Amino acid sequence: TNDSGADDISGLFFNVGTSVVTYTAFDPSGNSTSCSFPIQVDDVEAPTIACPQSPQTRGTGDDNLGLYDCAYTTQGTEFDYTNVDDNCAVDTFFHNQSGAASAQTLDGFVFGLGTTQVVWTVIDESNNSSTCVFTVNIEDNEAPDFQGTCLPDTTISSTLTSCDALFVWTTPVAIDNCQLVSTTEEAIDPAGNNIAVFANSSSTRQAMFPAGTSTVTYVATDAAGNSTTCEFEVTVTNSGSGPIAICLNAPDIILDAN
């Protein structure tokens, strides 16, 4: 045979591609004849690729970027394939997320709220391919924010004619990184009773507060059930008033010396 000098090629390894095998026969007089045939070796073994365990769950605030957005920004290679191998040679690999800066990594890719399926594909030089699949689940783990609009504790004085005092305040306003669902309002007096609160304008509220310390509470809740509480105290003192003496229009009384 060509290249081997053997009359039996059993156990001989052939590389991918086409090899020509030639057999030559000789007689005692030195006469010879040959025959040849090709051997075609094709790579039909698909490469292998491994993905992170599924599902991968992150919170909107877990990227620690301070963006307060309704998304998660991928950190490094956390959502890239974990291993690629092939019996011959890998040609390329890529993911299925359009909009990423690179098809070969998800570093910096922004995943929106909810579940996204990630597919990684590897192709070898013979065009064999394999895929692996996992899901990325992004949850809203950031509570609403009152943005510093929650009032400080306040002390006011009652009037000369009442133990109660009127207090007007700017309504605390909450925002949320995803979806704010509700903001509740409650005012409780020192005895634990509800205080009626009314609108003073489109942005202010008002109520009559009794003597002592009352508590006003706002609770903002988002669609994921995260909530934030804004609470402040209103203390009413009577330091601005005291008892009032009222003189009657009585007649003068004249007493004698006795």
Coordinates of C-alpha atoms in Angstrom, one line a residue:
T1 CA 0.0 0.0 0.0
N2 CA 1.1 3.6 -0.5
D3 CA 2.9 5.2 2.4
S4 CA 2.6 2.2 4.7
G5 CA 4.5 -0.5 2.8
A6 CA 2.1 -3.0 4.3
D7 CA -0.3 -5.4 2.6
D8 CA -3.0 -5.0 5.3
I9 CA -4.3 -1.6 6.4
S10 CA -6.5 -2.8 9.1
G11 CA -6.3 -0.5 12.1
L12 CA -4.9 2.4 10.1
F13 CA -6.3 5.8 11.0
F14 CA -7.5 8.1 8.2
N15 CA -7.9 11.8 8.7
V16 CA -11.1 13.7 7.8
G17 CA -11.2 14.1 4.0
T18 CA -10.2 11.9 1.1
S19 CA -7.3 9.4 1.2
V20 CA -6.2 7.2 -1.8
V21 CA -5.2 3.6 -1.0
T22 CA -3.0 1.9 -3.6
Y23 CA -2.2 -1.8 -3.7
T24 CA 0.8 -3.1 -5.8
A25 CA 1.4 -6.7 -6.6
F26 CA 4.9 -8.0 -7.7
D27 CA 5.8 -11.4 -9.3
P28 CA 9.2 -13.1 -9.0
S29 CA 10.3 -11.5 -12.3
G30 CA 9.7 -8.1 -10.9
N31 CA 6.6 -7.4 -12.9
S32 CA 4.0 -5.4 -11.0
T33 CA 0.5 -4.1 -11.2
S34 CA -1.5 -1.7 -9.1
C35 CA -5.0 -0.8 -8.1
S36 CA -6.2 2.3 -6.2
F37 CA -9.3 3.4 -4.5
P38 CA -10.3 6.4 -2.3
I39 CA -11.4 6.4 1.3
Q40 CA -13.6 9.3 2.3
V41 CA -13.8 10.1 6.0
D42 CA -16.6 12.5 7.0
D43 CA -17.0 14.2 10.4
V44 CA -20.5 13.3 11.4
E45 CA -20.1 13.8 15.1
A46 CA -21.8 16.9 16.5
P47 CA -19.9 19.1 18.9
T48 CA -21.1 19.4 22.5
I49 CA -22.1 22.6 24.4
A50 CA -23.2 23.0 28.0
C51 CA -25.3 25.9 29.4
P52 CA -25.8 27.2 32.9
Q53 CA -28.4 25.4 35.0
S54 CA -32.0 26.4 34.2
P55 CA -33.7 28.6 35.4
Q56 CA -31.3 31.4 36.3
T57 CA -33.3 33.9 38.5
R58 CA -32.2 37.4 39.1
G59 CA -33.8 40.5 40.6
T60 CA -33.9 43.9 39.0
G61 CA -31.7 45.3 41.7
D62 CA -29.2 42.5 41.8
D63 CA -26.9 44.0 39.1
N64 CA -26.0 46.7 41.7
L65 CA -25.9 49.4 39.0
G66 CA -28.2 51.8 40.8
L67 CA -30.3 52.4 37.7
Y68 CA -33.7 51.7 39.4
D69 CA -34.9 50.2 36.1
C70 CA -37.3 47.3 35.4
A71 CA -34.5 45.1 34.0
Y72 CA -31.3 43.2 34.8
T73 CA -27.9 43.9 33.2
T74 CA -25.8 40.7 32.7
Q75 CA -22.6 40.7 34.7
G76 CA -19.6 39.1 32.8
T77 CA -20.0 35.6 31.6
E78 CA -22.8 34.5 34.0
F79 CA -25.1 33.6 31.1
D80 CA -22.5 32.4 28.6
Y81 CA -22.1 28.7 27.7
T82 CA -20.0 26.8 30.2
N83 CA -18.2 24.4 27.9
V84 CA -17.7 23.6 24.2
D85 CA -16.0 20.6 22.7
D86 CA -15.7 18.8 19.4
N87 CA -14.0 15.6 18.1
C88 CA -12.3 17.7 15.3
A89 CA -12.6 21.5 15.5
V90 CA -15.2 24.1 16.5
D91 CA -15.9 26.7 13.8
T92 CA -18.2 29.1 15.6
F93 CA -20.7 29.5 18.5
F94 CA -23.4 32.1 19.2
H95 CA -26.5 32.9 21.2
N96 CA -30.0 33.9 20.1
Q97 CA -30.4 37.3 21.8
S98 CA -30.7 40.0 19.3
G99 CA -29.5 43.4 20.4
A100 CA -26.5 42.1 22.3
A101 CA -23.2 43.8 21.7
S102 CA -21.6 40.4 20.7
A103 CA -23.1 37.1 19.5
Q104 CA -20.3 35.3 21.4
T105 CA -21.1 36.7 24.9
L106 CA -24.1 38.0 26.8
D107 CA -21.9 40.3 29.0
G108 CA -23.8 43.6 29.4
F109 CA -27.0 42.3 27.8
V110 CA -30.2 43.7 29.4
F111 CA -32.9 41.2 30.3
G112 CA -36.4 42.6 30.8
L113 CA -38.8 41.6 33.5
G114 CA -40.2 38.0 33.1
T115 CA -38.8 34.9 31.5
T116 CA -36.4 34.8 28.5
Q117 CA -35.2 31.6 26.8
V118 CA -31.5 31.6 25.9
V119 CA -30.2 29.3 23.2
W120 CA -26.5 28.7 22.6
T121 CA -25.5 27.0 19.3
V122 CA -22.1 25.6 18.4
I123 CA -21.1 24.6 14.9
D124 CA -18.0 22.6 13.9
E125 CA -15.9 22.8 10.8
S126 CA -18.0 20.1 9.1
N127 CA -21.2 22.0 9.8
N128 CA -22.4 19.7 12.5
S129 CA -24.2 21.6 15.3
S130 CA -25.6 21.3 18.8
T131 CA -27.5 23.6 21.1
C132 CA -28.2 24.0 24.7
V133 CA -31.1 25.9 26.3
F134 CA -31.9 27.6 29.6
T135 CA -34.2 30.3 30.9
V136 CA -33.4 33.6 32.6
N137 CA -36.1 34.8 35.0
I138 CA -36.0 38.4 36.0
E139 CA -38.1 39.4 39.0
D140 CA -38.8 42.9 40.4
N141 CA -37.2 43.0 43.8
E142 CA -37.0 46.7 44.2
A143 CA -39.6 48.5 46.4
P144 CA -41.3 51.8 45.4
D145 CA -39.5 55.0 46.4
F146 CA -41.0 58.1 48.0
Q147 CA -38.0 60.1 46.6
G148 CA -37.5 62.1 49.9
T149 CA -41.1 63.4 49.9
C150 CA -42.0 61.8 53.2
L151 CA -42.5 64.5 55.8
P152 CA -40.5 64.8 59.0
D153 CA -42.2 64.6 62.4
T154 CA -44.1 67.9 63.1
T155 CA -45.3 69.7 66.2
I156 CA -48.1 72.3 66.1
S157 CA -50.1 74.2 68.7
S158 CA -53.8 74.1 69.2
T159 CA -55.9 77.2 68.9
L160 CA -57.3 79.4 71.7
T161 CA -60.8 78.0 71.2
S162 CA -60.0 74.3 70.5
C163 CA -57.8 71.4 71.7
D164 CA -57.5 70.3 68.0
A165 CA -55.3 71.9 65.4
L166 CA -55.5 71.9 61.6
F167 CA -52.4 70.7 59.7
V168 CA -51.9 70.9 56.0
W169 CA -49.1 68.9 54.3
T170 CA -47.8 68.1 50.9
T171 CA -48.8 64.6 49.8
P172 CA -45.9 62.2 49.6
V173 CA -45.4 60.8 46.1
A174 CA -44.0 57.4 45.3
I175 CA -42.5 56.1 42.1
D176 CA -41.5 52.5 41.1
N177 CA -39.0 51.0 38.8
C178 CA -41.6 48.8 37.2
Q179 CA -45.3 49.5 38.0
L180 CA -46.8 51.2 41.0
V181 CA -50.1 49.7 41.9
S182 CA -51.4 51.6 44.9
T183 CA -50.6 54.2 47.6
T184 CA -52.7 54.0 50.8
E185 CA -53.2 56.8 53.4
E186 CA -54.1 56.5 57.0
A187 CA -54.1 58.9 60.0
I188 CA -54.4 57.5 63.5
D189 CA -55.0 59.7 66.7
P190 CA -53.4 59.0 70.1
A191 CA -56.4 56.8 71.1
G192 CA -56.0 54.6 68.0
N193 CA -59.0 56.1 66.1
N194 CA -59.0 57.1 62.5
I195 CA -58.7 60.7 61.6
A196 CA -60.5 62.0 58.5
V197 CA -58.1 63.3 55.9
F198 CA -59.3 65.6 53.1
A199 CA -57.8 67.1 50.0
N200 CA -56.6 70.7 50.4
S201 CA -55.5 71.0 46.8
S202 CA -54.2 68.6 44.0
S203 CA -51.0 68.2 45.9
T204 CA -51.8 68.8 49.6
R205 CA -53.8 67.1 52.3
Q206 CA -55.4 68.4 55.5
A207 CA -56.8 67.1 58.8
M208 CA -57.8 68.2 62.3
F209 CA -55.5 66.6 64.8
P210 CA -56.4 66.2 68.5
A211 CA -54.0 67.0 71.4
G212 CA -51.2 64.5 71.6
T213 CA -49.2 62.6 69.0
S214 CA -51.0 61.2 65.9
T215 CA -49.4 59.1 63.2
V216 CA -49.9 59.5 59.4
T217 CA -48.9 56.5 57.3
Y218 CA -48.6 56.1 53.5
V219 CA -47.8 52.7 52.0
A220 CA -46.8 52.4 48.3
T221 CA -47.1 48.9 46.7
D222 CA -45.9 47.8 43.2
A223 CA -47.2 45.0 40.9
A224 CA -44.7 42.5 42.4
G225 CA -46.0 43.1 45.9
N226 CA -42.9 45.1 47.1
S227 CA -44.0 47.9 49.4
T228 CA -42.5 51.0 51.1
T229 CA -43.9 52.8 54.1
C230 CA -43.7 56.6 54.7
E231 CA -44.7 57.5 58.2
F232 CA -44.6 60.7 60.2
E233 CA -46.0 62.0 63.5
V234 CA -48.1 65.1 64.1
T235 CA -48.0 66.3 67.7
V236 CA -50.5 68.8 68.9
T237 CA -49.6 70.8 72.1
N238 CA -51.7 73.4 74.0
S239 CA -48.7 75.5 74.7
G240 CA -50.2 78.3 72.6
S241 CA -53.4 78.4 74.6
G242 CA -54.6 78.4 78.2
P243 CA -57.8 78.9 80.2
I244 CA -59.7 82.0 79.3
A245 CA -61.5 84.1 82.0
I246 CA -64.9 85.4 80.9
C247 CA -66.4 88.2 83.1
L248 CA -70.2 88.4 83.3
N249 CA -72.1 91.7 83.0
A250 CA -73.1 91.6 86.7
P251 CA -74.3 94.8 88.6
D252 CA -72.0 96.5 91.0
I253 CA -72.4 95.3 94.6
I254 CA -71.9 97.9 97.3
L255 CA -71.1 96.7 100.8
D256 CA -71.4 98.7 103.9
A257 CA -68.7 98.9 106.5
N258 CA -70.2 96.0 108.5

